[in-house]
Amino acid sequence: MNKREPLIDLLIHDLTGPLSIVLASVKNLLDKKEKYGTSDRQVETLERILRNSTKAKALLQELVEVYRSEEGRFCTDNVPVEGVLKEAVLDALEVIDPQKAQSLLCLTGNKIFDSLREEGIVVEISGKYRTTPFLHDYRKVRQITRNLISNALKHRKNQVVVSASGEEDLVVTVQDDGFGISQREQDEIFNRFADLTDKTNSGEKGLGFGLSCVKTLVEAIGGDITVISGEGRGTCFTVHIPPLFETKL
């Protein structure tokens, strides 16, 4: 265990309690909105706080999932690839453009993908898992895809293309048309807390944690992740995820 791991354990433990209080308080306000005469705009704000507090708590849970994966602990689910990609894209979009994500939540079927395409987010599914569930840990697959999509949305100029394919392993590629990553940074990008040059659209510097989590998860499930990029040429991440059979549990 390195010096940072106890600190992360402490953060997980100490943030879970306050977040639970925020969630309970906001839910209480929403439940009594008619009694308090809460305006539509206030309700919208409370709902946004609720969604993002829920996600913050989910992110803490994801840290736990990373630790669990390092110890070889998984759940086996029939993962609908189309469904998990929809969730992953909307979760990632919520961080970048909450109002757009909210407007897409009510859409069903291919209407979501059609609307996402208008936003420059293309989702393509081919092969066996277009119609057949993928046997794996649902939360791990969603966590991997959401982190990659979130990273691509932060760095794209105009477009992100998410592709899922495969006949045995699930192969997911996430490609953006952003500024790309230098060879030096490609050697460091999967390191935890890597301090990389900021080239995001928002100008906000990342924690250097998302891609290291993805790599940890992918390697823990026997898969692999590769990156192809170059300065000014965008970036493409590809992950191969083998099915999770009972013998691996």
Short mmCIF file of C-alpha atoms in Angstrom, two decimals:
data_model
loop_
_atom_site.label_atom_id
_atom_site.label_comp_id
_atom_site.label_asym_id
_atom_site.label_seq_id
_atom_site.Cartn_x
_atom_site.Cartn_y
_atom_site.Cartn_z
CA MET A 1 0.00 0.00 0.00
CA ASN A 2 1.43 3.40 -0.97
CA LYS A 3 1.08 6.59 1.09
CA ARG A 4 -1.95 7.82 -0.90
CA GLU A 5 -4.18 4.77 -0.43
CA PRO A 6 -4.98 5.42 3.27
CA LEU A 7 -5.90 9.00 2.30
CA ILE A 8 -8.30 7.73 -0.38
CA ASP A 9 -9.82 5.30 2.11
CA LEU A 10 -10.34 8.19 4.51
CA LEU A 11 -11.94 10.37 1.82
CA ILE A 12 -14.36 7.60 0.86
CA HIS A 13 -15.35 7.06 4.48
CA ASP A 14 -15.65 10.74 5.48
CA LEU A 15 -17.48 11.97 2.35
CA THR A 16 -20.13 9.27 2.34
CA GLY A 17 -21.81 10.59 5.51
CA PRO A 18 -22.16 14.28 4.45
CA LEU A 19 -23.38 13.27 1.02
CA SER A 20 -26.05 11.06 2.56
CA ILE A 21 -27.25 14.03 4.64
CA VAL A 22 -27.42 16.26 1.54
CA LEU A 23 -29.39 13.61 -0.34
CA ALA A 24 -31.85 13.08 2.51
CA SER A 25 -32.37 16.84 2.94
CA VAL A 26 -32.99 17.50 -0.75
CA LYS A 27 -35.37 14.55 -1.03
CA ASN A 28 -37.29 15.89 1.97
CA LEU A 29 -37.60 19.34 0.34
CA LEU A 30 -38.81 17.79 -2.89
CA ASP A 31 -41.32 15.57 -1.10
CA LYS A 32 -42.79 18.66 0.59
CA LYS A 33 -42.55 21.06 -2.35
CA GLU A 34 -46.30 21.69 -2.41
CA LYS A 35 -46.39 22.38 1.33
CA TYR A 36 -43.49 24.83 1.04
CA GLY A 37 -44.78 26.44 -2.17
CA THR A 38 -41.55 25.68 -3.99
CA SER A 39 -41.37 27.31 -7.42
CA ASP A 40 -40.69 25.32 -10.61
CA ARG A 41 -37.25 26.87 -10.87
CA GLN A 42 -36.41 25.91 -7.28
CA VAL A 43 -37.63 22.38 -7.93
CA GLU A 44 -35.43 22.18 -11.01
CA THR A 45 -32.44 23.32 -8.96
CA LEU A 46 -33.18 20.84 -6.18
CA GLU A 47 -33.51 18.03 -8.71
CA ARG A 48 -30.14 18.98 -10.17
CA ILE A 49 -28.58 18.94 -6.69
CA LEU A 50 -30.17 15.56 -6.09
CA ARG A 51 -28.86 14.12 -9.35
CA ASN A 52 -25.34 15.37 -8.86
CA SER A 53 -25.18 14.43 -5.18
CA THR A 54 -26.35 10.98 -6.18
CA LYS A 55 -23.59 10.83 -8.75
CA ALA A 56 -20.99 12.04 -6.27
CA LYS A 57 -22.02 9.23 -3.97
CA ALA A 58 -21.93 6.83 -6.91
CA LEU A 59 -18.39 7.98 -7.71
CA LEU A 60 -17.33 7.18 -4.17
CA GLN A 61 -18.92 3.79 -4.66
CA GLU A 62 -16.90 3.44 -7.85
CA LEU A 63 -13.72 3.95 -5.88
CA VAL A 64 -14.84 1.08 -3.72
CA GLU A 65 -15.51 -0.92 -6.91
CA VAL A 66 -11.95 -0.28 -8.07
CA TYR A 67 -10.63 -1.61 -4.79
CA ARG A 68 -13.00 -4.59 -5.01
CA SER A 69 -11.83 -5.35 -8.55
CA GLU A 70 -8.20 -5.28 -7.41
CA GLU A 71 -9.19 -8.06 -5.01
CA GLY A 72 -10.99 -9.99 -7.77
CA ARG A 73 -14.54 -9.38 -6.50
CA PHE A 74 -17.23 -9.12 -9.23
CA CYS A 75 -20.97 -9.59 -9.79
CA THR A 76 -22.28 -11.36 -12.87
CA ASP A 77 -25.13 -9.72 -14.78
CA ASN A 78 -26.69 -9.97 -18.22
CA VAL A 79 -25.54 -6.57 -19.42
CA PRO A 80 -27.60 -4.98 -22.24
CA VAL A 81 -24.87 -3.19 -24.18
CA GLU A 82 -27.21 -0.64 -25.75
CA GLY A 83 -28.68 0.21 -22.34
CA VAL A 84 -25.34 0.56 -20.60
CA LEU A 85 -24.01 2.82 -23.37
CA LYS A 86 -27.10 5.04 -23.12
CA GLU A 87 -26.60 5.40 -19.38
CA ALA A 88 -22.89 6.02 -19.78
CA VAL A 89 -23.38 8.74 -22.41
CA LEU A 90 -26.15 10.51 -20.48
CA ASP A 91 -24.16 10.35 -17.22
CA ALA A 92 -21.14 11.87 -18.96
CA LEU A 93 -23.25 14.48 -20.74
CA GLU A 94 -24.87 15.49 -17.46
CA VAL A 95 -21.51 16.81 -16.26
CA ILE A 96 -20.87 18.78 -19.46
CA ASP A 97 -24.41 19.96 -20.31
CA PRO A 98 -26.97 19.19 -17.57
CA GLN A 99 -29.91 20.78 -19.40
CA LYS A 100 -29.29 18.78 -22.57
CA ALA A 101 -28.92 15.58 -20.57
CA GLN A 102 -32.18 16.33 -18.76
CA SER A 103 -34.01 16.89 -22.05
CA LEU A 104 -32.84 13.51 -23.34
CA LEU A 105 -33.90 11.52 -20.28
CA CYS A 106 -37.52 11.40 -21.42
CA LEU A 107 -36.66 9.98 -24.85
CA THR A 108 -36.87 6.27 -25.56
CA GLY A 109 -35.46 3.86 -28.12
CA ASN A 110 -33.39 5.21 -30.98
CA LYS A 111 -34.70 8.75 -30.41
CA ILE A 112 -31.94 9.20 -27.81
CA PHE A 113 -29.22 8.14 -30.24
CA ASP A 114 -30.73 10.34 -32.99
CA SER A 115 -30.71 13.34 -30.66
CA LEU A 116 -27.19 12.57 -29.46
CA ARG A 117 -26.00 12.50 -33.07
CA GLU A 118 -27.30 16.06 -33.46
CA GLU A 119 -25.04 16.95 -30.50
CA GLY A 120 -22.03 15.39 -32.21
CA ILE A 121 -22.16 12.18 -30.16
CA VAL A 122 -22.39 9.12 -32.38
CA VAL A 123 -23.13 5.71 -30.83
CA GLU A 124 -22.69 2.60 -32.99
CA ILE A 125 -23.33 -1.01 -31.92
CA SER A 126 -22.57 -4.03 -34.08
CA GLY A 127 -21.87 -7.73 -33.69
CA LYS A 128 -23.29 -10.25 -31.23
CA TYR A 129 -23.94 -7.83 -28.41
CA ARG A 130 -26.21 -5.62 -30.48
CA THR A 131 -29.04 -7.99 -29.52
CA THR A 132 -27.51 -10.41 -27.00
CA PRO A 133 -26.68 -9.38 -23.41
CA PHE A 134 -23.02 -9.43 -22.43
CA LEU A 135 -22.25 -11.57 -19.39
CA HIS A 136 -20.37 -9.31 -17.01
CA ASP A 137 -20.48 -7.00 -14.00
CA TYR A 138 -22.90 -4.23 -15.00
CA ARG A 139 -21.38 -1.57 -12.77
CA LYS A 140 -17.85 -2.27 -13.99
CA VAL A 141 -18.83 -2.04 -17.68
CA ARG A 142 -20.77 1.19 -17.08
CA GLN A 143 -17.91 2.66 -15.08
CA ILE A 144 -15.36 1.89 -17.80
CA THR A 145 -17.49 3.27 -20.65
CA ARG A 146 -18.68 6.33 -18.75
CA ASN A 147 -15.16 7.39 -17.81
CA LEU A 148 -13.92 7.04 -21.38
CA ILE A 149 -16.92 8.94 -22.81
CA SER A 150 -16.64 11.66 -20.17
CA ASN A 151 -12.96 12.10 -21.00
CA ALA A 152 -13.73 12.31 -24.73
CA LEU A 153 -16.50 14.89 -24.24
CA LYS A 154 -14.12 17.09 -22.27
CA HIS A 155 -11.50 17.00 -25.00
CA ARG A 156 -13.48 16.94 -28.26
CA LYS A 157 -13.66 19.81 -30.70
CA ASN A 158 -16.92 18.76 -32.33
CA GLN A 159 -17.49 15.03 -32.23
CA VAL A 160 -17.25 11.88 -30.16
CA VAL A 161 -17.80 8.43 -31.68
CA VAL A 162 -18.60 5.52 -29.35
CA SER A 163 -18.53 2.05 -30.92
CA ALA A 164 -19.30 -1.34 -29.40
CA SER A 165 -18.68 -4.60 -31.23
CA GLY A 166 -17.42 -8.14 -30.75
CA GLU A 167 -18.50 -11.76 -30.92
CA GLU A 168 -16.91 -13.00 -27.69
CA ASP A 169 -14.98 -10.14 -26.07
CA LEU A 170 -16.83 -6.85 -25.94
CA VAL A 171 -14.79 -4.26 -27.81
CA VAL A 172 -15.53 -0.61 -27.05
CA THR A 173 -13.83 2.28 -28.80
CA VAL A 174 -14.27 5.92 -27.86
CA GLN A 175 -12.82 8.46 -30.26
CA ASP A 176 -12.71 12.24 -30.09
CA ASP A 177 -11.48 14.87 -32.52
CA GLY A 178 -9.68 16.94 -29.90
CA PHE A 179 -6.12 18.20 -29.62
CA GLY A 180 -4.70 14.74 -29.05
CA ILE A 181 -2.11 13.49 -26.62
CA SER A 182 1.66 13.70 -27.06
CA GLN A 183 3.72 10.52 -26.92
CA ARG A 184 5.23 11.60 -23.61
CA GLU A 185 1.81 12.03 -22.04
CA GLN A 186 0.58 8.74 -23.51
CA ASP A 187 3.25 7.07 -21.39
CA GLU A 188 1.81 8.71 -18.27
CA ILE A 189 -1.90 8.99 -18.96
CA PHE A 190 -2.88 5.83 -17.06
CA ASN A 191 -0.85 6.72 -13.99
CA ARG A 192 -2.94 7.62 -10.96
CA PHE A 193 -2.98 11.39 -10.37
CA ALA A 194 -0.97 12.01 -13.54
CA ASP A 195 -0.28 15.74 -13.93
CA LEU A 196 -0.92 16.24 -17.64
CA THR A 197 -1.17 19.34 -19.79
CA ASP A 198 -4.73 20.67 -19.69
CA LYS A 199 -6.42 20.68 -23.11
CA THR A 200 -10.05 20.34 -22.08
CA ASN A 201 -12.83 22.52 -23.47
CA SER A 202 -13.72 23.86 -20.03
CA GLY A 203 -10.16 24.66 -19.01
CA GLU A 204 -10.70 22.70 -15.80
CA LYS A 205 -7.85 20.45 -14.84
CA GLY A 206 -8.82 16.87 -14.16
CA LEU A 207 -7.85 14.87 -11.09
CA GLY A 208 -5.82 12.40 -13.11
CA PHE A 209 -7.90 9.59 -11.68
CA GLY A 210 -10.51 8.52 -14.27
CA LEU A 211 -8.24 6.82 -16.79
CA SER A 212 -6.17 5.15 -14.09
CA CYS A 213 -9.44 3.71 -12.70
CA VAL A 214 -10.38 2.47 -16.16
CA LYS A 215 -7.02 0.75 -16.60
CA THR A 216 -7.22 -0.82 -13.15
CA LEU A 217 -10.71 -2.17 -13.84
CA VAL A 218 -9.91 -3.41 -17.34
CA GLU A 219 -6.78 -5.24 -16.22
CA ALA A 220 -8.58 -6.70 -13.19
CA ILE A 221 -11.14 -8.34 -15.50
CA GLY A 222 -8.48 -9.73 -17.81
CA GLY A 223 -8.98 -7.18 -20.58
CA ASP A 224 -6.75 -4.58 -22.12
CA ILE A 225 -6.86 -0.94 -23.08
CA THR A 226 -4.92 0.85 -25.80
CA VAL A 227 -4.74 4.45 -26.95
CA ILE A 228 -3.95 5.87 -30.36
CA SER A 229 -3.36 9.59 -30.51
CA GLY A 230 -1.10 12.34 -31.69
CA GLU A 231 -0.98 16.06 -31.20
CA GLY A 232 -3.71 17.64 -33.32
CA ARG A 233 -5.12 14.26 -34.42
CA GLY A 234 -7.65 13.44 -31.72
CA THR A 235 -7.60 10.39 -29.46
CA CYS A 236 -9.05 6.90 -29.70
CA PHE A 237 -9.25 4.55 -26.70
CA THR A 238 -10.04 0.87 -27.30
CA VAL A 239 -10.91 -1.61 -24.56
CA HIS A 240 -11.31 -5.37 -24.93
CA ILE A 241 -13.46 -6.89 -22.18
CA PRO A 242 -13.70 -10.69 -22.00
CA PRO A 243 -16.98 -12.20 -20.75
CA LEU A 244 -17.08 -12.82 -17.01
CA PHE A 245 -17.72 -16.52 -16.55
CA GLU A 246 -18.58 -18.12 -13.25
CA THR A 247 -15.12 -19.69 -13.08
CA LYS A 248 -13.66 -16.20 -12.70
CA LEU A 249 -15.68 -15.35 -9.62
#
